[in-house]
Every structure is written in structure tokens, then in C-alpha cells.
Tab-separated table of C-alpha atoms in Angstrom:
chain	number	residue	atom	x	y	z
A	398	MET	CA	-8.780	-64.575	-36.606
A	399	THR	CA	-8.376	-60.876	-35.783
A	400	LEU	CA	-11.609	-60.149	-37.644
A	401	VAL	CA	-13.400	-62.960	-35.775
A	402	GLY	CA	-12.210	-61.574	-32.444
A	403	PHE	CA	-13.196	-58.030	-33.460
A	404	CYS	CA	-16.706	-59.092	-34.472
A	405	GLY	CA	-17.051	-61.242	-31.350
A	406	GLY	CA	-16.163	-58.283	-29.153
A	407	ILE	CA	-18.777	-56.114	-30.862
A	408	GLY	CA	-21.364	-58.872	-30.464
A	409	LEU	CA	-20.577	-59.166	-26.762
A	410	CYS	CA	-21.080	-55.420	-26.236
A	411	VAL	CA	-24.340	-55.449	-28.208
A	412	ALA	CA	-25.664	-58.452	-26.257
A	413	GLY	CA	-24.880	-56.808	-22.917
A	414	THR	CA	-26.470	-53.535	-24.006
A	415	ILE	CA	-29.657	-55.318	-25.140
A	416	VAL	CA	-29.978	-57.081	-21.778
A	417	VAL	CA	-29.609	-53.896	-19.717
A	418	SER	CA	-31.999	-52.052	-22.062
A	419	VAL	CA	-34.789	-54.632	-22.033
A	420	TRP	CA	-34.674	-55.821	-18.404
A	421	GLN	CA	-34.369	-53.904	-15.163
A	422	ASP	CA	-33.721	-54.630	-11.474
A	423	ARG	CA	-33.156	-58.246	-10.380
A	424	ILE	CA	-34.268	-59.864	-13.654
A	425	GLN	CA	-31.538	-57.844	-15.376
A	426	SER	CA	-28.886	-59.409	-13.131
A	427	THR	CA	-30.364	-62.849	-13.748
A	428	MET	CA	-30.297	-62.452	-17.535
A	429	LEU	CA	-26.688	-61.236	-17.482
A	430	VAL	CA	-25.693	-64.312	-15.484
A	431	VAL	CA	-27.660	-66.476	-17.961
A	432	GLN	CA	-25.411	-65.006	-20.663
A	433	ASP	CA	-22.392	-66.201	-18.703
A	434	ALA	CA	-23.970	-69.649	-18.402
A	435	THR	CA	-24.389	-69.929	-22.173
A	436	PHE	CA	-20.790	-68.748	-22.615
A	437	ASN	CA	-19.595	-71.603	-20.389
A	438	VAL	CA	-21.813	-74.092	-22.241
A	439	ALA	CA	-20.183	-73.018	-25.506
A	440	GLY	CA	-16.776	-73.373	-23.860
A	441	VAL	CA	-17.559	-77.043	-23.249
A	442	VAL	CA	-19.468	-77.866	-26.456
A	443	PHE	CA	-17.008	-76.561	-29.056
A	444	PRO	CA	-13.921	-78.307	-27.604
A	445	LEU	CA	-15.998	-81.521	-27.590
A	446	ILE	CA	-16.793	-80.999	-31.281
A	447	THR	CA	-13.098	-80.454	-32.008
A	448	THR	CA	-12.104	-83.527	-29.996
A	449	TYR	CA	-14.696	-85.663	-31.790
A	450	ALA	CA	-13.478	-84.452	-35.185
A	451	LEU	CA	-9.812	-85.149	-34.432
A	452	THR	CA	-10.401	-88.561	-32.822
A	453	HIS	CA	-12.447	-89.692	-35.845
A	454	ASN	CA	-9.782	-88.692	-38.391
A	455	MET	CA	-11.798	-85.694	-39.543
A	456	SER	CA	-10.356	-82.377	-40.643
A	457	TRP	CA	-9.908	-79.342	-38.372
A	458	SER	CA	-12.191	-77.530	-40.803
A	459	TYR	CA	-15.221	-79.293	-39.290
A	460	SER	CA	-14.645	-77.395	-36.038
A	461	TYR	CA	-14.597	-74.084	-37.880
A	462	LEU	CA	-17.586	-75.186	-39.943
A	463	SER	CA	-19.611	-75.637	-36.734
A	464	VAL	CA	-18.657	-72.105	-35.651
A	465	GLY	CA	-19.686	-70.755	-39.060
A	466	MET	CA	-23.039	-72.537	-38.838
A	467	VAL	CA	-23.693	-70.966	-35.432
A	468	ALA	CA	-22.769	-67.554	-36.875
A	469	LEU	CA	-25.248	-68.030	-39.741
A	470	LEU	CA	-27.925	-69.203	-37.304
A	471	THR	CA	-27.308	-66.113	-35.175
A	472	LEU	CA	-27.583	-63.915	-38.266
A	473	GLY	CA	-30.935	-65.522	-39.075
A	474	VAL	CA	-32.223	-64.971	-35.529
A	475	VAL	CA	-31.117	-61.323	-35.641
A	476	ALA	CA	-32.822	-60.805	-39.006
A	477	LEU	CA	-36.112	-62.159	-37.629
A	478	THR	CA	-35.940	-60.324	-34.292
A	479	ARG	CA	-37.713	-57.037	-33.623
A	480	PHE	CA	-35.668	-54.825	-31.321
A	481	THR	CA	-38.519	-52.446	-30.497
A	482	ALA	CA	-38.209	-53.263	-26.777
A	483	CYS	CA	-34.830	-51.513	-26.843
A	484	GLU	CA	-36.238	-48.462	-28.629
A	485	THR	CA	-39.574	-47.797	-26.927
A	486	ALA	CA	-38.318	-44.882	-24.829
A	487	SER	CA	-39.865	-41.494	-25.411
A	488	ALA	CA	-37.960	-38.725	-27.178
A	489	GLU	CA	-37.178	-37.084	-23.835
A	490	ASP	CA	-35.817	-40.358	-22.409
A	491	ARG	CA	-33.683	-40.892	-25.479
A	492	THR	CA	-32.127	-37.470	-25.022
A	493	ASP	CA	-31.292	-38.313	-21.416
A	494	ALA	CA	-29.972	-41.740	-22.358
A	495	VAL	CA	-27.276	-40.158	-24.547
A	496	LYS	CA	-25.679	-38.768	-21.391
A	497	SER	CA	-24.022	-41.713	-19.699
A	498	GLU	CA	-24.114	-41.636	-15.922
A	499	TRP	CA	-20.772	-42.191	-14.206
A	500	ASN	CA	-20.278	-42.713	-10.491
A	501	PRO	CA	-17.946	-44.650	-8.135
A	502	GLY	CA	-20.185	-47.740	-8.369
A	503	ILE	CA	-19.970	-48.255	-12.119
A	504	ILE	CA	-16.305	-47.212	-12.216
A	505	SER	CA	-15.508	-49.769	-9.510
A	506	GLY	CA	-17.357	-52.385	-11.588
A	507	GLY	CA	-14.918	-51.839	-14.464
A	508	ILE	CA	-11.824	-51.743	-12.260
A	509	GLY	CA	-13.020	-54.799	-10.344
A	510	LEU	CA	-13.585	-56.793	-13.536
A	511	PHE	CA	-10.136	-55.782	-14.826
A	512	LEU	CA	-8.487	-57.026	-11.627
A	513	GLY	CA	-10.739	-60.103	-11.523
A	514	MET	CA	-9.825	-61.164	-15.065
A	515	LEU	CA	-6.170	-60.409	-14.310
A	516	ALA	CA	-6.327	-62.761	-11.309
A	517	LEU	CA	-8.371	-65.454	-13.078
A	518	TYR	CA	-6.294	-65.666	-16.257
A	519	THR	CA	-3.059	-65.516	-14.285
A	520	PHE	CA	-4.290	-68.598	-12.432
A	521	LEU	CA	-5.350	-70.382	-15.635
A	522	THR	CA	-1.999	-69.563	-17.269
A	523	TRP	CA	0.367	-70.520	-14.464
A	524	ALA	CA	-1.493	-73.016	-12.240
A	525	PRO	CA	-0.379	-76.178	-14.133
A	526	LEU	CA	3.305	-75.173	-13.997
A	527	PHE	CA	2.945	-74.121	-10.351
A	528	VAL	CA	1.396	-77.477	-9.389
A	529	LYS	CA	4.031	-79.392	-11.400
A	530	ASN	CA	6.957	-77.581	-9.763
A	531	LYS	CA	5.582	-77.532	-6.224
A	532	PHE	CA	4.365	-81.116	-5.983
A	533	GLY	CA	6.702	-82.775	-8.492
A	534	ILE	CA	4.030	-84.409	-10.648
A	535	PRO	CA	3.969	-84.835	-14.473
A	536	PHE	CA	2.812	-81.783	-16.413
A	537	GLU	CA	-0.052	-83.752	-17.998
A	538	GLU	CA	-1.404	-84.561	-14.543
A	539	ALA	CA	-0.870	-81.001	-13.342
A	540	GLY	CA	-2.884	-79.745	-16.321
A	541	ASN	CA	-5.967	-81.492	-14.956
A	542	ILE	CA	-6.460	-78.520	-12.635
A	543	ILE	CA	-7.619	-76.474	-15.643
A	544	THR	CA	-9.964	-79.213	-16.859
A	545	GLN	CA	-11.430	-79.431	-13.365
A	546	TYR	CA	-11.884	-75.647	-13.283
A	547	TRP	CA	-13.846	-75.496	-16.547
A	548	GLY	CA	-15.901	-78.570	-15.741
A	549	ALA	CA	-17.110	-76.987	-12.512
A	550	ALA	CA	-17.585	-73.599	-14.206
A	551	LEU	CA	-20.329	-75.039	-16.404
A	552	VAL	CA	-22.282	-76.301	-13.389
A	553	GLY	CA	-21.530	-73.136	-11.417
A	554	ALA	CA	-22.912	-70.903	-14.165
A	555	LEU	CA	-26.218	-72.776	-14.190
A	556	VAL	CA	-26.504	-72.703	-10.391
A	557	SER	CA	-25.569	-69.001	-10.312
A	558	THR	CA	-28.522	-68.245	-12.580
A	559	VAL	CA	-30.875	-69.638	-9.938
A	560	ILE	CA	-29.081	-67.908	-7.045
A	561	VAL	CA	-29.050	-64.450	-8.663
A	562	SER	CA	-32.808	-64.649	-9.246
A	563	ARG	CA	-33.223	-64.800	-5.458
A	564	VAL	CA	-30.267	-62.799	-4.090
A	565	ARG	CA	-29.219	-59.200	-4.760
A	566	ILE	CA	-26.298	-58.964	-7.173
A	567	HIS	CA	-24.258	-56.939	-4.654
A	568	TYR	CA	-24.309	-59.736	-2.072
A	569	PHE	CA	-23.794	-62.399	-4.727
A	570	LEU	CA	-20.702	-60.700	-6.168
A	571	LEU	CA	-19.207	-59.990	-2.739
A	572	SER	CA	-19.716	-63.649	-1.809
A	573	ILE	CA	-18.017	-65.089	-4.888
A	574	ILE	CA	-15.081	-62.658	-4.633
A	575	PHE	CA	-14.613	-63.544	-0.955
A	576	LEU	CA	-14.785	-67.279	-1.700
A	577	ALA	CA	-12.370	-66.903	-4.641
A	578	CYS	CA	-9.927	-65.147	-2.298
A	579	VAL	CA	-10.196	-67.910	0.313
A	580	ILE	CA	-9.935	-70.790	-2.197
A	581	THR	CA	-6.918	-69.365	-4.053
A	582	THR	CA	-5.200	-68.624	-0.729
A	583	ILE	CA	-5.577	-72.285	0.251
A	584	ILE	CA	-4.381	-73.475	-3.190
A	585	VAL	CA	-1.191	-71.381	-3.231
A	586	THR	CA	-0.269	-72.178	0.383
A	587	LYS	CA	-0.950	-75.947	0.310
A	588	ASP	CA	1.954	-78.201	1.273
A	589	ASN	CA	0.547	-81.370	-0.302
A	590	ILE	CA	-1.533	-82.280	-3.328
A	591	SER	CA	-4.334	-83.877	-1.309
A	592	GLY	CA	-7.683	-82.203	-1.985
A	593	LEU	CA	-6.322	-79.950	-4.741
A	594	ASP	CA	-8.832	-81.309	-7.244
A	595	TYR	CA	-11.735	-80.339	-4.980
A	596	LEU	CA	-10.286	-76.848	-4.600
A	597	ALA	CA	-10.020	-76.519	-8.397
A	598	TYR	CA	-13.643	-77.619	-8.765
A	599	SER	CA	-14.675	-75.122	-6.076
A	600	TYR	CA	-12.778	-72.283	-7.744
A	601	GLY	CA	-14.393	-72.994	-11.120
A	602	PHE	CA	-17.832	-73.262	-9.534
A	603	VAL	CA	-17.427	-69.941	-7.692
A	604	CYS	CA	-15.994	-67.925	-10.599
A	605	ALA	CA	-18.382	-69.257	-13.256
A	606	ALA	CA	-20.477	-66.083	-13.512
A	607	LEU	CA	-17.767	-63.572	-12.610
A	608	TYR	CA	-17.772	-61.627	-15.888
A	609	ASN	CA	-21.396	-60.611	-16.257
A	610	SER	CA	-21.869	-60.335	-12.492
A	611	PHE	CA	-19.569	-57.318	-12.608
A	612	ILE	CA	-21.647	-55.835	-15.432
A	613	ALA	CA	-24.833	-56.350	-13.421
A	614	TYR	CA	-23.132	-54.872	-10.346
A	615	GLY	CA	-21.875	-51.802	-12.204
A	616	VAL	CA	-25.101	-50.930	-14.028
A	617	SER	CA	-27.091	-51.318	-10.786
A	618	PHE	CA	-25.596	-47.989	-9.697
A	619	VAL	CA	-27.129	-46.025	-12.602
A	620	LYS	CA	-30.784	-45.246	-13.284
A	621	ARG	CA	-30.568	-46.064	-16.982
A	622	ALA	CA	-27.486	-47.905	-18.220
A	623	SER	CA	-26.133	-46.762	-21.582
A	624	SER	CA	-24.121	-48.667	-24.174
A	625	GLN	CA	-21.080	-46.682	-23.015
A	626	ASN	CA	-21.532	-47.985	-19.459
A	627	VAL	CA	-21.726	-51.599	-20.633
A	628	SER	CA	-18.858	-51.198	-23.110
A	629	TYR	CA	-16.640	-49.661	-20.418
A	630	ILE	CA	-17.040	-52.685	-18.129
A	631	LEU	CA	-16.654	-55.178	-21.002
A	632	ILE	CA	-13.501	-53.452	-22.275
A	633	SER	CA	-12.089	-53.427	-18.738
A	634	GLY	CA	-12.610	-57.182	-18.472
A	635	SER	CA	-11.130	-57.830	-21.918
A	636	ALA	CA	-8.107	-55.693	-21.025
A	637	GLY	CA	-7.555	-57.696	-17.840
A	638	ALA	CA	-7.672	-60.991	-19.756
A	639	MET	CA	-5.482	-59.632	-22.572
A	640	PHE	CA	-2.755	-58.094	-20.391
A	641	SER	CA	-2.679	-60.948	-17.874
A	642	PRO	CA	-0.129	-63.119	-19.771
A	643	ALA	CA	2.207	-60.162	-20.381
A	644	ILE	CA	2.014	-58.821	-16.814
A	645	SER	CA	2.331	-62.250	-15.192
A	646	ALA	CA	5.228	-63.240	-17.485
A	647	LEU	CA	7.088	-60.061	-16.494
A	648	MET	CA	6.422	-60.781	-12.805
A	649	GLU	CA	7.582	-64.389	-13.236
A	650	LYS	CA	10.941	-63.231	-14.591
A	651	THR	CA	11.514	-60.673	-11.838
A	652	MET	CA	9.888	-62.269	-8.770
A	653	GLY	CA	9.337	-65.951	-9.499
A	654	LEU	CA	6.321	-68.200	-9.976
A	655	GLN	CA	5.419	-68.552	-6.292
A	656	LYS	CA	4.953	-64.787	-5.853
A	657	ILE	CA	2.755	-64.617	-8.947
A	658	MET	CA	0.446	-67.173	-7.369
A	659	TYR	CA	0.474	-65.278	-4.066
A	660	ALA	CA	-0.668	-62.167	-5.965
A	661	ILE	CA	-3.912	-63.866	-7.064
A	662	PRO	CA	-5.693	-63.918	-3.662
A	663	VAL	CA	-4.312	-60.429	-2.973
A	664	LEU	CA	-6.052	-59.146	-6.120
A	665	TYR	CA	-9.332	-60.708	-4.985
A	666	LEU	CA	-8.906	-59.100	-1.557
A	667	ILE	CA	-8.383	-55.675	-3.182
A	668	ILE	CA	-11.561	-56.174	-5.248
A	669	PHE	CA	-13.532	-57.192	-2.147
A	670	ILE	CA	-12.411	-54.103	-0.199
A	671	MET	CA	-13.185	-51.828	-3.170
A	672	LEU	CA	-16.694	-53.267	-3.626
A	673	MET	CA	-17.407	-52.943	0.091
A	674	GLY	CA	-16.272	-49.313	-0.077
A	675	THR	CA	-18.544	-48.421	-2.997
A	676	LEU	CA	-21.537	-50.107	-1.340
A	677	LYS	CA	-20.895	-48.192	1.870
A	678	LEU	CA	-20.606	-44.962	-0.123
A	679	LYS	CA	-23.938	-45.723	-1.809
A	680	ARG	CA	-25.641	-46.309	1.555
A	681	ASN	CA	-24.230	-43.056	2.945
A	682	LYS	CA	-25.553	-41.111	-0.070
A	683	ALA	CA	-28.978	-42.743	0.305
A	684	GLN	CA	-29.143	-41.537	3.914
């Protein structure tokens, strides 16, 4: 499983680098969000395959077999694909491309994704227990909040693809961070369970394309994004998702579950302020 995760991480970095190398400007943002959409589709399809296998008295191995078949199919596509579009730069451009450009915009993209994944996975980890304790409902019913999140995320990813093709990535990302802050604030401060399902759907819909939106945001601040730029933002996001359970578990022991949930909208607010600051800095430099 470690090897699968390692190879998956490399594949994710390569895919992001190919997108930013082949496409530029708004189409680049759109294609990165399309990647997120396909990620969410896979997140729905493979659990369905597993559920079908288990409910029809089939072995777990069929689930892994489907993953292996997709891996082989991907290998075949890669073998038949010509990557000349990623390598058509002149010798002078290639020399320049080795030097990765770093500025507050791309650095804030990595930090923002780290904090965003920290907030998102803290919510996904603790929301069922929070809902169970606060509203006194069975844990199975409280767990529906996660199902509702992922169900809406699939639709949200597809809609985001259309929106990003018409709206600048800066405004799109600011909007979804602001909405995530508002929605999570309402969720953690609610006194009754009424309407919680709609809030969970809204949160999933809004955060569907969060990951690659940060990549698109960060690389928009550099003239020619390098693999190091993309890898930096991807690693930042992976670190946020990886450390979220450990950090939130430590906070839960010292401060309690309610304060963990209060921290989620605060993290989104910090991201929003940081993104606004980098955009303002960019405008001031342009003047």
C-alpha cells in the first residue's frame, strides 16, 4: 500500500506538471479543475464497485482488480501518448525553465492549500462525532454528513469546470474559500439539526475543486510554471491532509471537540485574508 501511495503521488505531480506545461492562461485553470472533477468521479465509482462486490458475495480482490485494470489502461495510454507538447520549448527556454520562479503568490498557494486541506480533513474526520454529540443522534445517522459531502462534491466538481472556463481563477478561489468559511461557521454554531443536510451538500459542492484550484492560483503568478512549482503546491496539500488527523487529535485531547470545529472556519478566514493580500500585492507591483 505504501508503494501504491508513493506511485500515486508521483503520478499526481506528473499530471499537474503536464497540464501547466501544455496549457496556459484560463484554459490551464479549467483543465486543472477538470482533473479535480475526474478525481471526484473516481471517488464515487470505486466505492460503488466495492459495495457491489461485497453485496454480491464477491471477494475484496475484485475491487483491487478494478484498480489494477485502470493502472494497466493508464500504462497503455502513456505508452501510446507523444509528450512533444511538453518539450517543444527552445533550448533557451529550457535553460530558463530550470530556474523555478518563486514569489508571494505561488508561496501563498502552497500555504493556502496546506491550511485548506487541514480544515477540510479535520471536518471530514470529526464532523460525524461532532454531530452525534451535539444533537444526540445515532452515529450511523450522523455519518450521513460525510456521504452528503461527497455526493455534492461530484456535482460541484463538474459545475466548477464550467465556471472556471468563464471566471478568473483568483475570483473563483476567493469565492469558494469565503463560502466555505460561511458554511462551516453556520454548521459549527447551529443549535438544531434542521437544515444540516443542506449545509453538508453546500459544503461539498463548494469545496469540490479546492485542490487543483490552488495549483491554478499559484502557477498564475509565474510566467512559466516548473515541475518544482507544481510539486511544492501538491506536497503542501498532501502534508495538510496527512497531518490533519494528528494535529486535530492532539487539539481534541487538549481543547475539546467543539473548539476543533470552531478552528475550521477560522482556517478558511486566514486563507481568505492571505489570498486577498497576495492579490493586492500583485496589483501594486503591476502599477
